[in-house]
């Protein structure tokens, strides 16, 4: 603090800094020259302070450039990592879509299998009913077949008996005609 005026001694550094007019890049070159000239007349070690200030400004500029480079490097690294991360996220999303598609396909297959199993069960139940109906019909058919065979046997028996009866009737007619002829012959012979 040896280069500040004696009027600033005993005050805080912040208060002292606020009292000193600032040289800034925002001000025009003439304003900055006027501030320097004014400070040079008020402060005996102004050149030394100006030298320190210039070193400080150049150090700040160098730090600013280095920070810009670091920020650019970090930005580049961040973008690289971000792109890689987003690529991984995209791959995971695709895998999840494929998995969802596979799961959807599996669900549809399971539904189809369930429907087919239900249809199979219904067909099996219908088959059992048809088997029972078929068995009942076969039993009825066997009964009717037995009745038909019995009726056929009775028909054959009755037909044979009828034929025998017709033969006997014919024989009786022939015999009756012969007998009548003999009787007629005998009656004629008796009357003659």
Tab-separated table of C-alpha atoms in Angstrom:
chain	number	residue	atom	x	y	z
A	1	UNK	CA	0.000	0.000	0.000
A	2	UNK	CA	3.023	2.220	-0.222
A	3	UNK	CA	2.044	3.628	-3.608
A	4	UNK	CA	-1.365	4.934	-2.435
A	5	UNK	CA	-1.646	8.536	-1.149
A	6	UNK	CA	-1.368	9.139	2.560
A	7	UNK	CA	-5.021	10.103	2.705
A	8	UNK	CA	-5.924	6.487	2.061
A	9	UNK	CA	-3.888	5.110	4.975
A	10	UNK	CA	-5.982	3.557	7.689
A	11	UNK	CA	-8.883	2.786	5.370
A	12	UNK	CA	-9.798	-0.685	4.204
A	13	UNK	CA	-8.453	-1.969	0.929
A	14	UNK	CA	-11.957	-1.965	-0.562
A	15	UNK	CA	-12.533	1.653	0.405
A	16	UNK	CA	-9.155	2.584	-1.046
A	17	UNK	CA	-9.830	0.745	-4.282
A	18	UNK	CA	-13.176	2.471	-4.597
A	19	UNK	CA	-11.456	5.876	-4.286
A	20	UNK	CA	-9.016	5.155	-7.143
A	21	UNK	CA	-10.423	5.912	-10.588
A	22	UNK	CA	-10.348	2.819	-12.759
A	23	UNK	CA	-8.742	2.356	-16.122
A	24	UNK	CA	-11.006	0.216	-18.238
A	25	UNK	CA	-11.226	-1.147	-21.754
A	26	UNK	CA	-14.768	0.188	-21.842
A	27	UNK	CA	-13.534	3.773	-21.534
A	28	UNK	CA	-12.016	5.614	-24.437
A	29	UNK	CA	-8.236	5.891	-24.807
A	30	UNK	CA	-8.368	9.612	-23.927
A	31	UNK	CA	-10.282	8.947	-20.722
A	32	UNK	CA	-7.774	6.267	-19.750
A	33	UNK	CA	-4.826	8.657	-20.501
A	34	UNK	CA	-6.445	11.378	-18.433
A	35	UNK	CA	-6.940	8.941	-15.532
A	36	UNK	CA	-3.279	7.862	-15.799
A	37	UNK	CA	-2.008	11.415	-15.886
A	38	UNK	CA	-4.166	12.314	-12.928
A	39	UNK	CA	-2.998	9.259	-10.971
A	40	UNK	CA	0.657	9.925	-11.924
A	41	UNK	CA	0.483	13.357	-10.394
A	42	UNK	CA	-1.274	12.099	-7.218
A	43	UNK	CA	0.785	8.961	-6.624
A	44	UNK	CA	4.581	8.984	-6.444
A	45	UNK	CA	4.944	5.294	-7.385
A	46	UNK	CA	2.419	5.385	-10.204
A	47	UNK	CA	4.820	3.944	-12.769
A	48	UNK	CA	5.495	0.973	-10.537
A	49	UNK	CA	1.750	0.539	-9.905
A	50	UNK	CA	1.091	0.908	-13.616
A	51	UNK	CA	3.691	-1.755	-14.362
A	52	UNK	CA	2.104	-4.070	-11.801
A	53	UNK	CA	-1.300	-3.234	-13.251
A	54	UNK	CA	-0.153	-4.007	-16.793
A	55	UNK	CA	1.368	-7.316	-15.599
A	56	UNK	CA	-1.864	-8.040	-13.781
A	57	UNK	CA	-3.906	-7.233	-16.891
A	58	UNK	CA	-1.677	-9.371	-19.107
A	59	UNK	CA	-1.866	-12.193	-16.537
A	60	UNK	CA	-5.659	-11.848	-16.483
A	61	UNK	CA	-5.695	-11.875	-20.307
A	62	UNK	CA	-3.483	-14.988	-20.353
A	63	UNK	CA	-5.687	-16.619	-17.718
A	64	UNK	CA	-8.741	-15.600	-19.734
A	65	UNK	CA	-7.276	-17.207	-22.875
A	66	UNK	CA	-6.293	-20.327	-20.938
A	67	UNK	CA	-9.767	-20.491	-19.407
A	68	UNK	CA	-11.283	-20.133	-22.880
A	69	UNK	CA	-9.091	-23.016	-24.088
A	70	UNK	CA	-10.037	-25.093	-21.037
A	71	UNK	CA	-13.716	-24.277	-21.579
A	72	UNK	CA	-13.418	-25.188	-25.263
A	73	UNK	CA	-11.643	-28.438	-24.341
A	74	UNK	CA	-14.275	-29.205	-21.704
A	75	UNK	CA	-17.035	-28.331	-24.155
A	76	UNK	CA	-15.476	-30.591	-26.790
A	77	UNK	CA	-15.031	-33.413	-24.253
A	78	UNK	CA	-18.563	-32.867	-22.990
A	79	UNK	CA	-19.967	-33.014	-26.525
A	80	UNK	CA	-17.941	-36.153	-27.246
A	81	UNK	CA	-19.140	-37.815	-24.033
A	82	UNK	CA	-22.676	-36.541	-24.638
A	83	UNK	CA	-22.710	-37.954	-28.178
A	84	UNK	CA	-21.380	-41.282	-26.910
A	85	UNK	CA	-23.936	-41.298	-24.093
A	86	UNK	CA	-26.768	-40.410	-26.468
A	87	UNK	CA	-25.544	-43.159	-28.816
A	88	UNK	CA	-25.734	-45.616	-25.915
A	89	UNK	CA	-29.163	-44.284	-24.970
A	90	UNK	CA	-30.268	-44.686	-28.609
A	91	UNK	CA	-28.937	-48.281	-28.654
A	92	UNK	CA	-30.689	-49.042	-25.366
A	93	UNK	CA	-33.873	-47.503	-26.734
A	94	UNK	CA	-33.623	-49.671	-29.850
A	95	UNK	CA	-32.970	-52.731	-27.676
A	96	UNK	CA	-35.979	-51.853	-25.540
A	97	UNK	CA	-38.094	-51.388	-28.680
A	98	UNK	CA	-36.917	-54.770	-29.969
A	99	UNK	CA	-37.592	-56.298	-26.567
A	100	UNK	CA	-41.039	-54.712	-26.511
A	101	UNK	CA	-41.621	-55.973	-30.052
A	102	UNK	CA	-40.386	-59.448	-29.028
A	103	UNK	CA	-42.587	-59.349	-25.935
A	104	UNK	CA	-45.535	-58.225	-28.064
A	105	UNK	CA	-44.835	-61.091	-30.461
A	106	UNK	CA	-44.574	-63.523	-27.540
A	107	UNK	CA	-47.844	-62.204	-26.115
A	108	UNK	CA	-49.555	-62.645	-29.505
A	109	UNK	CA	-48.092	-66.153	-29.813
A	110	UNK	CA	-49.284	-66.978	-26.289
A	111	UNK	CA	-52.752	-65.626	-27.115
A	112	UNK	CA	-52.815	-67.674	-30.322
A	113	UNK	CA	-51.662	-70.768	-28.417
A	114	UNK	CA	-54.356	-70.171	-25.773
A	115	UNK	CA	-57.007	-69.774	-28.479
A	116	UNK	CA	-55.801	-72.927	-30.212
A	117	UNK	CA	-55.795	-74.817	-26.902
A	118	UNK	CA	-59.354	-73.635	-26.213
A	119	UNK	CA	-60.379	-74.694	-29.728
A	120	UNK	CA	-58.653	-78.056	-29.215
A	121	UNK	CA	-60.471	-78.506	-25.907
A	122	UNK	CA	-63.792	-77.645	-27.557
A	123	UNK	CA	-63.062	-80.087	-30.396
A	124	UNK	CA	-62.088	-82.777	-27.900
A	125	UNK	CA	-65.323	-82.226	-25.972
A	126	UNK	CA	-67.281	-82.339	-29.236
A	127	UNK	CA	-65.381	-85.505	-30.209
A	128	UNK	CA	-66.333	-87.133	-26.895
A	129	UNK	CA	-69.980	-86.169	-27.463
A	130	UNK	CA	-69.844	-87.510	-31.017
A	131	UNK	CA	-68.222	-90.739	-29.759
A	132	UNK	CA	-71.012	-91.155	-27.197
A	133	UNK	CA	-73.651	-90.426	-29.841
A	134	UNK	CA	-71.918	-92.816	-32.247
A	135	UNK	CA	-71.809	-95.536	-29.580
A	136	UNK	CA	-75.520	-95.033	-28.851
A	137	UNK	CA	-76.326	-95.135	-32.560
A	138	UNK	CA	-74.211	-98.285	-33.009
A	139	UNK	CA	-76.058	-99.920	-30.099
A	140	UNK	CA	-79.389	-98.915	-31.659
A	141	UNK	CA	-78.155	-100.153	-35.035
A	142	UNK	CA	-77.198	-103.521	-33.540
A	143	UNK	CA	-80.626	-103.784	-31.908
A	144	UNK	CA	-82.366	-102.922	-35.180
A	145	UNK	CA	-80.089	-105.291	-37.047
A	146	UNK	CA	-80.968	-108.081	-34.620
A	147	UNK	CA	-84.682	-107.268	-35.034
A	148	UNK	CA	-84.258	-107.176	-38.810
A	149	UNK	CA	-82.514	-110.542	-38.780
A	150	UNK	CA	-85.301	-111.930	-36.566
A	151	UNK	CA	-87.967	-110.505	-38.891
A	152	UNK	CA	-86.079	-111.833	-41.906
A	153	UNK	CA	-85.889	-115.274	-40.332
A	154	UNK	CA	-89.626	-115.106	-39.543
A	155	UNK	CA	-90.290	-113.934	-43.109
A	156	UNK	CA	-88.255	-116.780	-44.523
A	157	UNK	CA	-90.038	-119.227	-42.204
A	158	UNK	CA	-93.450	-117.809	-43.046
A	159	UNK	CA	-92.610	-117.733	-46.773
A	160	UNK	CA	-91.532	-121.374	-46.665
A	161	UNK	CA	-94.678	-122.343	-44.724
A	162	UNK	CA	-96.791	-120.399	-47.230
A	163	UNK	CA	-95.096	-122.147	-50.166
A	164	UNK	CA	-95.656	-125.515	-48.493
A	165	UNK	CA	-99.264	-124.582	-47.848
A	166	UNK	CA	-99.689	-123.503	-51.483
A	167	UNK	CA	-98.140	-126.780	-52.673
A	168	UNK	CA	-100.433	-128.707	-50.420
A	169	UNK	CA	-103.374	-126.661	-51.708
A	170	UNK	CA	-102.326	-127.406	-55.296
A	171	UNK	CA	-101.870	-131.045	-54.444
A	172	UNK	CA	-105.231	-131.068	-52.736
A	173	UNK	CA	-106.832	-129.374	-55.759
A	174	UNK	CA	-105.188	-131.871	-58.091
A	175	UNK	CA	-106.190	-134.665	-55.787
A	176	UNK	CA	-109.665	-133.167	-55.418
A	177	UNK	CA	-109.992	-132.847	-59.184
A	178	UNK	CA	-108.890	-136.441	-59.608
A	179	UNK	CA	-111.243	-137.505	-56.948
A	180	UNK	CA	-114.086	-135.554	-58.538
A	181	UNK	CA	-113.140	-137.043	-61.884
A	182	UNK	CA	-113.254	-140.543	-60.421
A	183	UNK	CA	-116.475	-139.809	-58.701
A	184	UNK	CA	-117.872	-138.432	-61.903
A	185	UNK	CA	-116.606	-141.461	-63.757
A	186	UNK	CA	-118.081	-143.689	-61.095
A	187	UNK	CA	-121.351	-141.803	-61.246
A	188	UNK	CA	-121.397	-142.137	-64.948
A	189	UNK	CA	-120.511	-145.721	-64.737
A	190	UNK	CA	-123.290	-146.190	-62.298
A	191	UNK	CA	-125.750	-144.464	-64.323
A	192	UNK	CA	-124.744	-146.053	-67.393
